[in-house]
Short mmCIF file of C-alpha atoms in Angstrom, two decimals:
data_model
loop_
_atom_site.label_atom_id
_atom_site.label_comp_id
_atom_site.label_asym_id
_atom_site.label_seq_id
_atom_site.Cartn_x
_atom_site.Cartn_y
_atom_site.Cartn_z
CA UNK A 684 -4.64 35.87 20.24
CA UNK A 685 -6.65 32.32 20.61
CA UNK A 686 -6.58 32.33 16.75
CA UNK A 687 -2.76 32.20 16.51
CA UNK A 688 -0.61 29.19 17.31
CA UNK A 689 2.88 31.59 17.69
CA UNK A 690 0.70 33.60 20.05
CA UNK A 691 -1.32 31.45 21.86
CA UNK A 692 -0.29 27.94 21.18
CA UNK A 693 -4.24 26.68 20.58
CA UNK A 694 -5.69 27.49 17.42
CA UNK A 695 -3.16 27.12 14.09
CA UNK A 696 -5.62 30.29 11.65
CA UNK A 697 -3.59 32.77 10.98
CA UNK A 698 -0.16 30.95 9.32
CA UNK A 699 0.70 34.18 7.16
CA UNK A 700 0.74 36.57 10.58
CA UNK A 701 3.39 33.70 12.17
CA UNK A 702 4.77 33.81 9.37
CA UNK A 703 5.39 37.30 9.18
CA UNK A 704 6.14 37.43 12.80
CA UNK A 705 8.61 35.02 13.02
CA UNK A 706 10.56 36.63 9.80
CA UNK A 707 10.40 39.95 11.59
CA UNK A 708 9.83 41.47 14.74
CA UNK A 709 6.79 40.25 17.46
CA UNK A 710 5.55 40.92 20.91
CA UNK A 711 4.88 38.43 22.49
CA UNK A 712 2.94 40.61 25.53
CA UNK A 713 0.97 43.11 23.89
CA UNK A 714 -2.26 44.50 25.52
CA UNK A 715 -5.55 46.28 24.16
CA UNK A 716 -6.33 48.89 26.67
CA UNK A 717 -10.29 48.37 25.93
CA UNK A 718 -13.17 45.90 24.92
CA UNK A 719 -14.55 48.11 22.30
CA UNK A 720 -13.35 49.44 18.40
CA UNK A 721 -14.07 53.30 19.39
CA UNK A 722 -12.05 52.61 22.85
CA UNK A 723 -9.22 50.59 20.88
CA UNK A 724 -8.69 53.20 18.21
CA UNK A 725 -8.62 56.08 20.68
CA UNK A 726 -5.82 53.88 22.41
CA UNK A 727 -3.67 53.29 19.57
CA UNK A 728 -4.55 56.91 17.60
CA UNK A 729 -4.50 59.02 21.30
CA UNK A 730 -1.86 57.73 23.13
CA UNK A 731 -4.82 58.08 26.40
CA UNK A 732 -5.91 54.74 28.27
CA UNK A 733 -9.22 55.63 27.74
CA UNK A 734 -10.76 54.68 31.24
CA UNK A 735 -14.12 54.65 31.66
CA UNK A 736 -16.00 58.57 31.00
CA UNK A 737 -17.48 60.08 33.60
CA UNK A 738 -20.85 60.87 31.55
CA UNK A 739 -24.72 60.20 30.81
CA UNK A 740 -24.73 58.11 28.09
CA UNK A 741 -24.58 59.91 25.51
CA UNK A 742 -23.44 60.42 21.40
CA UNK A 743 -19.91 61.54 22.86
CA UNK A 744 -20.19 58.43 25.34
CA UNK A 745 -16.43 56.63 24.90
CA UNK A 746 -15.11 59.86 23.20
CA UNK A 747 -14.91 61.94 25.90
CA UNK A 748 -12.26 64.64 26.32
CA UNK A 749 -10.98 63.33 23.01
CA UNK A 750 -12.47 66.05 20.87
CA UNK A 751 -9.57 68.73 19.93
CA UNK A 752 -6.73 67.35 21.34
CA UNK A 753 -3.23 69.29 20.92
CA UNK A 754 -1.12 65.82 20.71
CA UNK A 755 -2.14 62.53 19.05
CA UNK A 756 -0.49 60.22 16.38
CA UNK A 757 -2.12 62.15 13.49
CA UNK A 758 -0.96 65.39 14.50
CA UNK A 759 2.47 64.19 15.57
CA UNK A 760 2.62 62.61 11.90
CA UNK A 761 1.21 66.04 10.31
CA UNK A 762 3.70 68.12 12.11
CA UNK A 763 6.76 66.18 10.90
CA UNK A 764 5.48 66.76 7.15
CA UNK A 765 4.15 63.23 6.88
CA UNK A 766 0.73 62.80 5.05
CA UNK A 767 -2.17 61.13 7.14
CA UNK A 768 -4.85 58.92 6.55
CA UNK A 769 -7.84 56.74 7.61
CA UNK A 770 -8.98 54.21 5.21
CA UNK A 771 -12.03 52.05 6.91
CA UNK A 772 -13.62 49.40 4.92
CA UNK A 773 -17.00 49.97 6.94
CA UNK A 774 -19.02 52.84 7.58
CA UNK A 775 -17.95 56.00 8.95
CA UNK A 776 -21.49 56.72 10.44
CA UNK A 777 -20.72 54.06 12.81
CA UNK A 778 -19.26 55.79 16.24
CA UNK A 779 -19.53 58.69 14.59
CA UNK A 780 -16.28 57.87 12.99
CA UNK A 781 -15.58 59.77 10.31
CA UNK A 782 -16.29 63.48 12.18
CA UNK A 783 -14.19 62.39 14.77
CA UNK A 784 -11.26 61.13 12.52
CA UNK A 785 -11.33 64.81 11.20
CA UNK A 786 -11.18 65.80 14.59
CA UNK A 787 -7.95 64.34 15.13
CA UNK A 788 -6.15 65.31 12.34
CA UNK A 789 -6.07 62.80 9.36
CA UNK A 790 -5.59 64.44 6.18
CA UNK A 791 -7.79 62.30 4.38
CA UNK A 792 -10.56 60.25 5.72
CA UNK A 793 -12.37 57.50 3.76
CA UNK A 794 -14.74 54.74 4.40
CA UNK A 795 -17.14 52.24 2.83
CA UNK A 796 -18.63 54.81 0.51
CA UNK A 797 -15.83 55.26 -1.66
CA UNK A 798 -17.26 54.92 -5.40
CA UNK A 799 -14.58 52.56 -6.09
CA UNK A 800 -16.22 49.79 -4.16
CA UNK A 801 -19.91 50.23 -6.15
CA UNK A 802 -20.90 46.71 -7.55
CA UNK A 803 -18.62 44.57 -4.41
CA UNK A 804 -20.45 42.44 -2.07
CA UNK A 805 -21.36 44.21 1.62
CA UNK A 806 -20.97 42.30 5.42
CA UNK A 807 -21.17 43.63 8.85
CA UNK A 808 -21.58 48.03 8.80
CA UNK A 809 -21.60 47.54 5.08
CA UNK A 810 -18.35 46.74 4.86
CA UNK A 811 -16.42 45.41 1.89
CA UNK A 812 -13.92 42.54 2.24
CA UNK A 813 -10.37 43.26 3.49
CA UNK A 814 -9.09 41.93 0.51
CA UNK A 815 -10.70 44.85 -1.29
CA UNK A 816 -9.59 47.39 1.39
CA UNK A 817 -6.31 46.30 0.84
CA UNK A 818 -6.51 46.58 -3.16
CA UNK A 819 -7.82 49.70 -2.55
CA UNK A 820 -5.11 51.16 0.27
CA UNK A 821 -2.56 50.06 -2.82
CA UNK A 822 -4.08 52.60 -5.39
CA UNK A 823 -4.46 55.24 -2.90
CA UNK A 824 -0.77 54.46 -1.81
CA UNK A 825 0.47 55.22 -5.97
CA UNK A 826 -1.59 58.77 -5.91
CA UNK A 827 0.99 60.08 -3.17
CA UNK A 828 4.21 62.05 -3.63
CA UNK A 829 5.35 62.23 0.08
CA UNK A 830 5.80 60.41 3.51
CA UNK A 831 2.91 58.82 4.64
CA UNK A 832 1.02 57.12 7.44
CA UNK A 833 -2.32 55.41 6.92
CA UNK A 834 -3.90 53.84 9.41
CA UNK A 835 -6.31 50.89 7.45
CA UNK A 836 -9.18 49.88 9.63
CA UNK A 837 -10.69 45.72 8.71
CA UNK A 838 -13.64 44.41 8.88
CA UNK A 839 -14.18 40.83 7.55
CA UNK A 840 -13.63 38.84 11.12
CA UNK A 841 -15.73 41.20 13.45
CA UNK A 842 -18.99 39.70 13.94
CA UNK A 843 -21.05 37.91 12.91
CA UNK A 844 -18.19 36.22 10.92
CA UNK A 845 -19.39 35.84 7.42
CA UNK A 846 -16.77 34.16 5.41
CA UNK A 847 -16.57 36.59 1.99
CA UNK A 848 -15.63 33.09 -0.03
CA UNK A 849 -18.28 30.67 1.17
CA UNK A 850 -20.65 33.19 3.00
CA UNK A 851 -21.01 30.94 5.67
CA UNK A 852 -20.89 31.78 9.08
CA UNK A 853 -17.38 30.89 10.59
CA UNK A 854 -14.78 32.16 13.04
CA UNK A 855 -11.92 30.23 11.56
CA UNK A 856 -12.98 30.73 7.85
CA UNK A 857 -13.05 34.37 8.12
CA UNK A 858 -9.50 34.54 10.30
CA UNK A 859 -8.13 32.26 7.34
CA UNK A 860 -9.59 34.64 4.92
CA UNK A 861 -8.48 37.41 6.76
CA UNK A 862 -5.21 36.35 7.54
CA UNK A 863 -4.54 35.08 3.51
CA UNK A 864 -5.33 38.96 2.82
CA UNK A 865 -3.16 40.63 4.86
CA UNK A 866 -0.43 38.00 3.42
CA UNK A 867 -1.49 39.30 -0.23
CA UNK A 868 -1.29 42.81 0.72
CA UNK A 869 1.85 42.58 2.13
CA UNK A 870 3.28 40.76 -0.62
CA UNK A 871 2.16 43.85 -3.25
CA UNK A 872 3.64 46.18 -0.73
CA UNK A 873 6.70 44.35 -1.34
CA UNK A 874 6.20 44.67 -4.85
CA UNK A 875 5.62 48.82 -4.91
CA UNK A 876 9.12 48.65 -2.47
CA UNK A 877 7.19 49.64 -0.07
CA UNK A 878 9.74 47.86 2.25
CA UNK A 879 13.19 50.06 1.61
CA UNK A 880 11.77 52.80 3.43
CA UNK A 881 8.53 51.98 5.15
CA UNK A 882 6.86 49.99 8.00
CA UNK A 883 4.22 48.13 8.64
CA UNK A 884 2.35 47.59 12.02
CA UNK A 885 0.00 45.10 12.46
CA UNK A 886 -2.23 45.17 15.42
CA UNK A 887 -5.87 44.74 17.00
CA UNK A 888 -8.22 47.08 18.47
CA UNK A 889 -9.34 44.41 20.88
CA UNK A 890 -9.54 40.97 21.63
CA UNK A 891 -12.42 39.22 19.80
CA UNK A 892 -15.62 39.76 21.52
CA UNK A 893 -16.50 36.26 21.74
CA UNK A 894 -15.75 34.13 24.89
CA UNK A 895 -13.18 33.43 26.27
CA UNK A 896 -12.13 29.80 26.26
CA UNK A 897 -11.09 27.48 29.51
CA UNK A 898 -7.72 26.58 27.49
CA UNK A 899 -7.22 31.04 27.48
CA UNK A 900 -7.53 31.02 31.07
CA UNK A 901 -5.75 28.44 32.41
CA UNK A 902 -2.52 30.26 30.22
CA UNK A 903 -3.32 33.74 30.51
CA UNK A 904 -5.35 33.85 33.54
CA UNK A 905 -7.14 37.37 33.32
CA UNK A 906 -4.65 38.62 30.73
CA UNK A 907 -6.46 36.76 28.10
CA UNK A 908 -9.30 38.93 27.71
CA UNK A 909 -6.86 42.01 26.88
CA UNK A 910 -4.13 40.40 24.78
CA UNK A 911 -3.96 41.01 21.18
CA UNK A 912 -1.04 40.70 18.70
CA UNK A 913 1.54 43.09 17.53
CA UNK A 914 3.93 42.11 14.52
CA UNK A 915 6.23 45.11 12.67
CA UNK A 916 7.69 44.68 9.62
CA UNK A 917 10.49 46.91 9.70
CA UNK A 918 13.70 45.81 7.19
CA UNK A 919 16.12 48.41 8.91
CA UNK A 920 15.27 47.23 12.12
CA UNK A 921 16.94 43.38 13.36
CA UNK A 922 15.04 41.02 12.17
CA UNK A 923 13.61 37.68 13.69
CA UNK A 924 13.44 39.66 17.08
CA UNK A 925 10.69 38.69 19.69
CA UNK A 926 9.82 41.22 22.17
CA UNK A 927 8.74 40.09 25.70
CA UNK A 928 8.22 43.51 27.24
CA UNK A 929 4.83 44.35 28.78
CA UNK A 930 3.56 47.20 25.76
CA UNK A 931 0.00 48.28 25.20
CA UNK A 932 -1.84 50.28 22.81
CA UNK A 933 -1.17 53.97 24.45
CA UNK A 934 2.40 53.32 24.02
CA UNK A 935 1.88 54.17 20.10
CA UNK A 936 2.03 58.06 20.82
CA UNK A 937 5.44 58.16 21.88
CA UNK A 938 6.60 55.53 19.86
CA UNK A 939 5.83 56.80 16.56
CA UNK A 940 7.39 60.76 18.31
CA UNK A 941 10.67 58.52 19.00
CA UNK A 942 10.58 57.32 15.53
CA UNK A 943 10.02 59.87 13.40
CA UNK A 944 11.04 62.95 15.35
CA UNK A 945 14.20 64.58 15.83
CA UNK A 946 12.69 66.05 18.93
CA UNK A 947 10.36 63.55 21.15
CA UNK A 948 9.17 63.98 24.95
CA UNK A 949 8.59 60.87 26.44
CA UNK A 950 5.81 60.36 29.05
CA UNK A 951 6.93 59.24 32.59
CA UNK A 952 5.91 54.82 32.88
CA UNK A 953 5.27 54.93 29.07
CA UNK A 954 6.51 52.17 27.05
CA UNK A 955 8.56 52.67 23.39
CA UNK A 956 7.69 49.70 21.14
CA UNK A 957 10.45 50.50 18.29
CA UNK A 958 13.30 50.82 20.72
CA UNK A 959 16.07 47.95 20.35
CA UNK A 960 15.29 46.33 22.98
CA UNK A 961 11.89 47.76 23.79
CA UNK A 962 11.22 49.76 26.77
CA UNK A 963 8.13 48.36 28.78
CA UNK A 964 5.94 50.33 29.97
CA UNK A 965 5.09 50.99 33.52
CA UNK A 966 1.91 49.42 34.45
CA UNK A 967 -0.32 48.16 31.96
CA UNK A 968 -4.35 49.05 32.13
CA UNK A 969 -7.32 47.42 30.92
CA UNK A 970 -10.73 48.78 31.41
CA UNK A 971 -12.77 45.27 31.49
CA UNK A 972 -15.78 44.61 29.26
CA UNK A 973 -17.40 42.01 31.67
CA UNK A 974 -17.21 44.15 35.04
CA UNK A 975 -17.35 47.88 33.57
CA UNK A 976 -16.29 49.55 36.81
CA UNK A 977 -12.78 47.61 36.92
CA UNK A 978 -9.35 47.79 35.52
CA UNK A 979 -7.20 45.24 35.08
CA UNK A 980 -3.86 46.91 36.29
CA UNK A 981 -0.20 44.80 35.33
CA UNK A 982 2.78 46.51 36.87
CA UNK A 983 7.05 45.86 36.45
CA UNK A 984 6.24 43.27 33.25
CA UNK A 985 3.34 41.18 34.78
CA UNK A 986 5.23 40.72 37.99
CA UNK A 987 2.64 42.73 39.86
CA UNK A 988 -1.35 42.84 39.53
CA UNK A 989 -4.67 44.19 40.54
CA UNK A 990 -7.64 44.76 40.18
CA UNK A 991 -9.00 48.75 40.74
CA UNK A 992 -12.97 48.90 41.12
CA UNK A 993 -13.83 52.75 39.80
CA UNK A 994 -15.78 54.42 42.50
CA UNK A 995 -15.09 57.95 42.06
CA UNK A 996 -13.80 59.18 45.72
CA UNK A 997 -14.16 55.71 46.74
CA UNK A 998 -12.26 53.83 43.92
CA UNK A 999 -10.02 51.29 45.34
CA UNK A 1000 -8.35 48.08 44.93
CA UNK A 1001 -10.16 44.63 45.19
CA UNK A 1002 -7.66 42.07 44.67
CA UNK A 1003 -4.30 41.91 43.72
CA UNK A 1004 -0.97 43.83 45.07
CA UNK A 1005 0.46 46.94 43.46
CA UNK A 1006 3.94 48.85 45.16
CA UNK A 1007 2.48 52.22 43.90
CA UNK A 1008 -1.32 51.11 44.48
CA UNK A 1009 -2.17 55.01 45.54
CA UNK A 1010 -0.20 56.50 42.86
CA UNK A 1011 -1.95 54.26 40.73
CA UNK A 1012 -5.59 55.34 41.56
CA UNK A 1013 -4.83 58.86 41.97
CA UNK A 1014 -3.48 58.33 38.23
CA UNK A 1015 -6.73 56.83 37.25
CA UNK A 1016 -9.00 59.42 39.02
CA UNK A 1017 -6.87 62.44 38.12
CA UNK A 1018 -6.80 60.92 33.97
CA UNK A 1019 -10.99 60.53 34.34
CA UNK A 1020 -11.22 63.83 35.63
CA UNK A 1021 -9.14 65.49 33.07
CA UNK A 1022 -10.91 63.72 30.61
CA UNK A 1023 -14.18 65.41 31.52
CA UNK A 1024 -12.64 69.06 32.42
CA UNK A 1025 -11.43 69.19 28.71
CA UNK A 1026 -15.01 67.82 27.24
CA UNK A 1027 -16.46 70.88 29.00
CA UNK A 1028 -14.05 73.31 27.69
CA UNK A 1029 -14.79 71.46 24.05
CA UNK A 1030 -18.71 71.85 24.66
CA UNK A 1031 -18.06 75.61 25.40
CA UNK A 1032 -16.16 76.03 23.04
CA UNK A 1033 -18.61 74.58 20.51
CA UNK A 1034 -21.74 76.78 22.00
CA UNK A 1035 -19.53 80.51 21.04
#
């Protein structure tokens, strides 16, 4: 957010993604629901808030009662005839991410090993620059002869922020890089006419794990370690439309079930991001990155918060006001719990 002036009003980095916004449709209060990549993607891909595990640390640590699951974006995707895929410019090793991308469903799963990207220069997890994940999510876009959804994981401003052009180390120069990429790529999407009958959604898996500045706090207050942006390009959709509704990265599952599916089931609190207007969703929840045993809990669009300190039997409020603050925790320790009842059943299941 910090690097955006439409979002955040400090830092001017990212013109082409105000650009975009501005000519299409924004959110202006979008939350991650984690600190981490793994925890972001299992957000956005799951539809689950991914509180903390109840676990040793472990391989599976972050992942779960994620294993198997009967519902997720992929599958939703998959069931309504739509081809899936996950094209990462990094390595799948990391996180163990391409086995668990299987896992959920993606059709196709590639990462920095494709043999198309022999001879380009590497960064951080052996990445290659967006700009040549992009080039490369074009191709693979011309092989197919159906609907679609591919989800197209970047790499060039995690850290340490290696600018691809200068190869200097620099925050800004690799969001300018990044951002002039995604501006490129959407401009050849426009040229394959991409745009008569597709979308694009462009998001974050968290906010930038760097820290977070006095100018943040004193306008976002807490909010500003969990804020990210959320642009859609949509050209059937109205245009030049800014979306103020509390939405966070769970809310993906049953948007993409309302937009694609003649049938959808909606989750009770759950927030629809493709709606005209958008529906907010309930309460908002961020498991922190600086205090791991608390959630950052923002009810009725911002207009309530609090902070929950996880405690198993004991997990409890610390600050903050909530109307439903017991139906709240219960919700928390009842989704934990679940979470680990359906690891076990995946570990048994494994060990037949």
């Amino acid at each position: 957010m910090y690097q955006s002036k439409l979002f955040s009003g400090l830092n001017d980095w990212t013109p082409n993604l105000d650009h975009l916004a501005q000519e299409n449709r924004y959110y202006t209060n979008f939350f991650a629901n984690n600190f981490t990549s793994l925890e972001g993607r299992l957000a956005l891909l799951t539809g689950e808030k991914t509180f903390r595990d109840i676990a040793a640390m472990t391989v599976d640590r972050g992942r779960v009662g994620y294993w198997n699951l009967e519902r997720n974006v992929p599958i939703i995707f998959n069931d309504n005839e739509y081809h899936t895929a996950f094209l990462d410019g990094a390595s799948l090793k990391f996180t163990n991410t391409g086995e668990f991308m299987r896992n959920l469903g993606f059709d196709y799963v590639e990462g920095q090993s494709y043999k198309g990207y022999k001879g380009f220069p590497r960064f951080g997890f052996r990445s290659v620059a967006d700009n040549v994940l992009f080039n490369r999510v074009i191709d693979y876009i011309k092989t197919l002869d159906k609907n679609y959804f591919i989800t197209v994981i970047t790499v060039s401003t995690h850290a340490p922020y290696i600018d691809p052009v200068t190869r200097e180390k620099s925050i800004e120069k690799t969001t300018r890089f990044a951002d002039k990429s995604l501006y490129e790529f959407y401009l050849k999407l426009e040229q394959e006419n991409f745009f008569e009958d597709g979308i694009l959604v462009i998001t974050s898996d968290h906010r930038s794990m760097t820290p977070v500045s006095k100018q943040e706090l004193e306008k976002f207050g807490r909010e500003a370690v969990s804020r990210i942006p959320l642009v859609v390009v949509d050209r059937k959709a109205i245009s030049n439309q800014i979306s103020e509704q509390y939405l966070q990265q769970s809310d993906f599952l049953n948007s993409f079930e309302y937009l694609i599916s003649e049938q959808h089931c909606m989750r009770n609190g759950e927030g629809n991001i493709f709606s005209t207007p958008a529906k907010s969703s309930e309460c908002i929840y961020h498991s922190r990155g600086d205090f791991r045993d608390e959630i950052d809990v923002y009810c009725d669009d911002g207009k309530e918060s609090a902070v929950i300190k996880l405690d198993g039997d004991n997990t409890k409020k610390i600050s903050g006001k909530l109307k439903n603050e017991s139906e709240i925790i219960d919700y928390i320790n009842a989704s934990r719990i679940s979470a680990k009842k359906r690891h076990e059943e995946y570990l048994r299941m494994l060990s037949k």
